């Protein structure tokens, strides 16, 4: 336990939720900084020290040593399947995003079905200056057709994409929001919220919902940047979605 951090938060009257909001992370991350001795990212350490009025060396005297384990520290939570991720995690990450929300999926039907206000919430984040990029599979593309065959559902996946897209029609014309369609092999569904990333790897022949999910937090160069780089690569080849095209 980082007793120094906990003591300074108490003395300054700063709660876990307040510190998490100022750092742009979920409250559970702050809890881990305290109870598990996790070392925050450098920019988060800077904000914490500014808020508490202390030197970094006081709260984290062994920063250099801990930095060597940064890649290992990136993986902060694993789930047996996507359905096991608590709804509060999805909501807190979305509402806490300050700069980037990126979504890469084939259909992503659960994303709207489990949160009917998803489009409105994304629009609200965009109004606050957050860049929102949503990338769905092209329902007429080869990748969707192949995935449908692999899962044994035929043309159903393309229909699911079309159904999912209907939730986001209003976002196409919303400043700060972009919706694109890709036709690439999707090895992972990705959900990025600033420095937090939910990675849902795909297993051949199984729907994404039945596959594991990893919660990764950026901590130096490592997994996070590699996954974000893959998102950007797919995004750059994707085409803007035009709701009036009939897709």
Tab-separated table of C-alpha atoms in Angstrom:
chain	number	residue	atom	x	y	z
A	1	UNK	CA	0.000	0.000	0.000
A	2	UNK	CA	1.156	3.524	-0.788
A	3	UNK	CA	0.431	4.975	2.651
A	4	UNK	CA	2.034	8.301	1.784
A	5	UNK	CA	-0.367	8.855	-1.091
A	6	UNK	CA	-3.364	7.850	1.023
A	7	UNK	CA	-2.281	10.109	3.903
A	8	UNK	CA	-1.733	13.137	1.665
A	9	UNK	CA	-5.134	12.662	0.016
A	10	UNK	CA	-6.786	12.593	3.436
A	11	UNK	CA	-4.876	15.660	4.613
A	12	UNK	CA	-5.777	17.600	1.469
A	13	UNK	CA	-9.397	16.428	1.489
A	14	UNK	CA	-9.124	14.889	-1.976
A	15	UNK	CA	-11.222	11.763	-2.597
A	16	UNK	CA	-10.395	8.914	-4.977
A	17	UNK	CA	-13.161	10.016	-7.335
A	18	UNK	CA	-11.924	13.622	-7.375
A	19	UNK	CA	-8.325	12.613	-8.042
A	20	UNK	CA	-9.433	10.221	-10.771
A	21	UNK	CA	-11.435	12.967	-12.488
A	22	UNK	CA	-8.495	15.392	-12.403
A	23	UNK	CA	-6.164	12.753	-13.827
A	24	UNK	CA	-8.654	11.552	-16.448
A	25	UNK	CA	-8.672	7.936	-15.223
A	26	UNK	CA	-11.273	5.680	-13.640
A	27	UNK	CA	-11.540	5.692	-9.800
A	28	UNK	CA	-10.385	2.076	-9.656
A	29	UNK	CA	-7.029	3.170	-11.081
A	30	UNK	CA	-6.523	5.560	-8.172
A	31	UNK	CA	-7.552	2.787	-5.806
A	32	UNK	CA	-4.805	0.595	-7.267
A	33	UNK	CA	-2.262	3.393	-6.847
A	34	UNK	CA	-3.112	3.367	-3.149
A	35	UNK	CA	-3.870	-0.227	-2.236
A	36	UNK	CA	-1.605	-2.091	-4.673
A	37	UNK	CA	1.248	0.352	-4.972
A	38	UNK	CA	0.724	0.741	-8.737
A	39	UNK	CA	2.786	3.568	-10.193
A	40	UNK	CA	0.768	6.052	-12.310
A	41	UNK	CA	1.880	7.228	-15.721
A	42	UNK	CA	4.309	10.163	-15.559
A	43	UNK	CA	1.708	12.771	-16.527
A	44	UNK	CA	-0.677	11.385	-13.924
A	45	UNK	CA	2.059	11.547	-11.266
A	46	UNK	CA	2.613	15.190	-12.186
A	47	UNK	CA	-1.100	16.018	-11.749
A	48	UNK	CA	-1.264	14.153	-8.424
A	49	UNK	CA	1.756	16.034	-7.083
A	50	UNK	CA	0.270	19.343	-8.227
A	51	UNK	CA	-3.019	18.560	-6.505
A	52	UNK	CA	-1.422	17.381	-3.248
A	53	UNK	CA	1.437	19.871	-3.148
A	54	UNK	CA	4.240	17.316	-2.726
A	55	UNK	CA	7.328	16.178	-4.603
A	56	UNK	CA	7.089	13.081	-6.770
A	57	UNK	CA	10.065	11.527	-4.951
A	58	UNK	CA	8.048	11.617	-1.718
A	59	UNK	CA	5.076	9.677	-3.093
A	60	UNK	CA	7.058	7.394	-5.427
A	61	UNK	CA	10.679	7.187	-4.269
A	62	UNK	CA	11.477	4.226	-6.539
A	63	UNK	CA	10.030	5.573	-9.780
A	64	UNK	CA	13.039	4.572	-11.881
A	65	UNK	CA	12.883	0.961	-10.720
A	66	UNK	CA	9.139	0.731	-11.224
A	67	UNK	CA	9.415	2.228	-14.676
A	68	UNK	CA	11.287	-0.906	-15.752
A	69	UNK	CA	8.079	-2.880	-15.170
A	70	UNK	CA	5.912	-0.464	-17.150
A	71	UNK	CA	4.872	-2.964	-19.806
A	72	UNK	CA	3.746	-5.475	-17.196
A	73	UNK	CA	1.797	-2.727	-15.412
A	74	UNK	CA	-0.144	-1.912	-18.589
A	75	UNK	CA	-2.458	-4.895	-18.116
A	76	UNK	CA	-4.669	-3.839	-15.233
A	77	UNK	CA	-7.674	-6.166	-15.601
A	78	UNK	CA	-8.747	-9.260	-17.515
A	79	UNK	CA	-12.251	-10.601	-18.098
A	80	UNK	CA	-13.261	-14.120	-19.143
A	81	UNK	CA	-15.539	-12.668	-21.814
A	82	UNK	CA	-16.834	-9.297	-22.929
A	83	UNK	CA	-20.171	-9.799	-21.182
A	84	UNK	CA	-18.332	-9.971	-17.858
A	85	UNK	CA	-17.216	-6.347	-18.051
A	86	UNK	CA	-19.394	-4.369	-15.599
A	87	UNK	CA	-21.586	-1.736	-17.232
A	88	UNK	CA	-20.151	0.842	-14.831
A	89	UNK	CA	-16.716	0.320	-16.350
A	90	UNK	CA	-17.979	1.149	-19.838
A	91	UNK	CA	-19.853	4.217	-18.567
A	92	UNK	CA	-17.042	5.583	-16.401
A	93	UNK	CA	-14.505	5.269	-19.204
A	94	UNK	CA	-16.801	6.981	-21.696
A	95	UNK	CA	-17.832	9.850	-19.433
A	96	UNK	CA	-14.275	10.319	-18.172
A	97	UNK	CA	-12.666	10.657	-21.609
A	98	UNK	CA	-11.150	14.080	-22.221
A	99	UNK	CA	-9.420	13.735	-25.594
A	100	UNK	CA	-10.064	10.505	-27.502
A	101	UNK	CA	-12.792	7.903	-27.930
A	102	UNK	CA	-12.001	5.341	-30.628
A	103	UNK	CA	-14.077	2.252	-31.392
A	104	UNK	CA	-13.109	-0.482	-33.866
A	105	UNK	CA	-15.608	-3.326	-34.348
A	106	UNK	CA	-17.433	-5.345	-36.967
A	107	UNK	CA	-21.009	-4.731	-35.805
A	108	UNK	CA	-20.718	-3.620	-32.170
A	109	UNK	CA	-24.442	-4.153	-31.622
A	110	UNK	CA	-23.971	-4.587	-27.863
A	111	UNK	CA	-22.451	-1.121	-27.634
A	112	UNK	CA	-25.801	0.525	-28.301
A	113	UNK	CA	-28.133	-2.199	-27.079
A	114	UNK	CA	-26.643	-2.119	-23.566
A	115	UNK	CA	-26.709	1.681	-23.521
A	116	UNK	CA	-29.600	3.260	-25.460
A	117	UNK	CA	-28.107	6.735	-24.852
A	118	UNK	CA	-24.748	5.871	-26.398
A	119	UNK	CA	-25.108	8.195	-29.412
A	120	UNK	CA	-26.225	11.117	-27.236
A	121	UNK	CA	-23.401	10.487	-24.776
A	122	UNK	CA	-20.824	10.378	-27.563
A	123	UNK	CA	-22.216	13.628	-28.928
A	124	UNK	CA	-21.905	15.182	-25.472
A	125	UNK	CA	-18.270	14.109	-25.239
A	126	UNK	CA	-17.626	15.595	-28.688
A	127	UNK	CA	-19.194	18.865	-27.551
A	128	UNK	CA	-16.627	18.883	-24.736
A	129	UNK	CA	-13.778	18.635	-27.246
A	130	UNK	CA	-13.323	14.860	-27.352
A	131	UNK	CA	-12.421	13.342	-30.732
A	132	UNK	CA	-14.904	10.523	-31.415
A	133	UNK	CA	-14.022	7.990	-34.116
A	134	UNK	CA	-16.259	4.968	-34.745
A	135	UNK	CA	-15.149	2.332	-37.244
A	136	UNK	CA	-17.546	-0.470	-38.214
A	137	UNK	CA	-17.183	-3.293	-40.698
A	138	UNK	CA	-18.423	-2.663	-44.210
A	139	UNK	CA	-21.594	-4.815	-44.389
A	140	UNK	CA	-20.954	-5.408	-48.106
A	141	UNK	CA	-17.245	-6.101	-47.662
A	142	UNK	CA	-15.308	-9.324	-48.017
A	143	UNK	CA	-14.155	-9.299	-44.387
A	144	UNK	CA	-17.720	-9.317	-43.047
A	145	UNK	CA	-18.698	-12.113	-45.434
A	146	UNK	CA	-15.743	-14.245	-44.361
A	147	UNK	CA	-16.352	-13.635	-40.661
A	148	UNK	CA	-20.007	-14.570	-41.096
A	149	UNK	CA	-18.987	-17.873	-42.669
A	150	UNK	CA	-16.462	-18.567	-39.904
A	151	UNK	CA	-19.075	-17.994	-37.210
A	152	UNK	CA	-21.648	-20.039	-39.125
A	153	UNK	CA	-24.146	-17.169	-39.344
A	154	UNK	CA	-23.886	-16.370	-43.049
A	155	UNK	CA	-25.323	-12.973	-44.028
A	156	UNK	CA	-26.524	-12.270	-40.488
A	157	UNK	CA	-23.378	-10.332	-39.551
A	158	UNK	CA	-23.890	-7.848	-42.391
A	159	UNK	CA	-27.465	-7.323	-41.218
A	160	UNK	CA	-26.215	-6.766	-37.670
A	161	UNK	CA	-23.822	-4.070	-38.921
A	162	UNK	CA	-26.644	-2.265	-40.718
A	163	UNK	CA	-28.830	-2.451	-37.612
A	164	UNK	CA	-26.017	-1.138	-35.429
A	165	UNK	CA	-25.282	1.796	-37.723
A	166	UNK	CA	-28.833	3.108	-37.381
A	167	UNK	CA	-28.029	4.211	-33.831
A	168	UNK	CA	-25.337	6.589	-35.048
A	169	UNK	CA	-26.980	8.385	-37.972
A	170	UNK	CA	-27.107	11.692	-36.085
A	171	UNK	CA	-23.387	11.548	-35.297
A	172	UNK	CA	-22.334	11.718	-38.951
A	173	UNK	CA	-23.128	15.434	-39.103
A	174	UNK	CA	-21.998	16.142	-35.533
A	175	UNK	CA	-18.802	18.154	-35.150
A	176	UNK	CA	-16.050	16.102	-33.571
A	177	UNK	CA	-17.597	12.739	-34.537
A	178	UNK	CA	-16.663	10.527	-37.472
A	179	UNK	CA	-18.100	7.197	-38.545
A	180	UNK	CA	-16.254	5.034	-41.061
A	181	UNK	CA	-16.547	1.540	-42.568
A	182	UNK	CA	-13.569	-0.805	-42.907
A	183	UNK	CA	-13.036	-3.990	-44.890
A	184	UNK	CA	-10.121	-5.513	-43.003
A	185	UNK	CA	-9.571	-8.714	-41.050
A	186	UNK	CA	-10.401	-7.780	-37.476
A	187	UNK	CA	-8.116	-9.506	-35.012
A	188	UNK	CA	-9.392	-7.476	-32.051
A	189	UNK	CA	-12.292	-5.197	-31.266
A	190	UNK	CA	-10.843	-2.054	-29.698
A	191	UNK	CA	-12.427	0.527	-27.393
A	192	UNK	CA	-10.127	3.399	-26.518
A	193	UNK	CA	-10.841	6.101	-23.949
A	194	UNK	CA	-7.819	8.402	-23.646
A	195	UNK	CA	-5.140	6.277	-21.956
A	196	UNK	CA	-7.438	3.333	-21.286
A	197	UNK	CA	-8.000	0.615	-23.862
A	198	UNK	CA	-10.358	-2.358	-23.819
A	199	UNK	CA	-9.083	-5.074	-26.148
A	200	UNK	CA	-11.494	-7.849	-27.165
A	201	UNK	CA	-9.446	-10.460	-29.116
A	202	UNK	CA	-11.258	-12.570	-31.673
A	203	UNK	CA	-11.150	-16.356	-31.608
A	204	UNK	CA	-11.857	-18.136	-34.875
A	205	UNK	CA	-15.477	-19.205	-35.212
A	206	UNK	CA	-16.647	-17.587	-31.980
A	207	UNK	CA	-18.561	-14.299	-31.612
A	208	UNK	CA	-16.598	-11.457	-30.024
A	209	UNK	CA	-18.923	-11.433	-27.004
A	210	UNK	CA	-17.750	-14.937	-26.039
A	211	UNK	CA	-14.058	-14.017	-26.164
A	212	UNK	CA	-11.835	-12.571	-23.417
A	213	UNK	CA	-11.340	-8.861	-22.864
A	214	UNK	CA	-8.245	-7.088	-21.542
A	215	UNK	CA	-8.192	-3.651	-19.922
A	216	UNK	CA	-4.897	-1.957	-20.769
A	217	UNK	CA	-3.713	1.405	-19.514
A	218	UNK	CA	-0.951	3.332	-21.230
A	219	UNK	CA	2.246	3.135	-19.200
A	220	UNK	CA	5.167	4.132	-21.381
A	221	UNK	CA	5.731	2.529	-24.774
A	222	UNK	CA	4.218	-0.911	-25.075
A	223	UNK	CA	0.997	-2.753	-25.795
A	224	UNK	CA	-1.216	0.320	-25.670
A	225	UNK	CA	0.636	2.186	-28.398
A	226	UNK	CA	0.812	-0.930	-30.592
A	227	UNK	CA	-2.949	-1.418	-30.443
A	228	UNK	CA	-3.657	2.271	-31.019
A	229	UNK	CA	-1.307	2.132	-33.990
A	230	UNK	CA	-3.336	-0.736	-35.432
A	231	UNK	CA	-6.529	1.268	-34.982
A	232	UNK	CA	-5.017	4.194	-36.870
A	233	UNK	CA	-3.861	1.896	-39.682
A	234	UNK	CA	-7.390	0.512	-40.167
A	235	UNK	CA	-8.968	3.948	-39.769
A	236	UNK	CA	-6.777	5.397	-42.507
A	237	UNK	CA	-7.999	2.777	-44.984
A	238	UNK	CA	-11.672	3.014	-43.985
A	239	UNK	CA	-14.231	5.034	-45.917
A	240	UNK	CA	-16.616	7.601	-44.404
A	241	UNK	CA	-20.101	6.232	-43.815
A	242	UNK	CA	-22.911	7.948	-45.722
A	243	UNK	CA	-26.290	7.037	-44.172
A	244	UNK	CA	-28.036	8.049	-47.393
A	245	UNK	CA	-26.102	5.484	-49.443
A	246	UNK	CA	-28.375	2.697	-48.274
A	247	UNK	CA	-25.624	0.829	-46.435
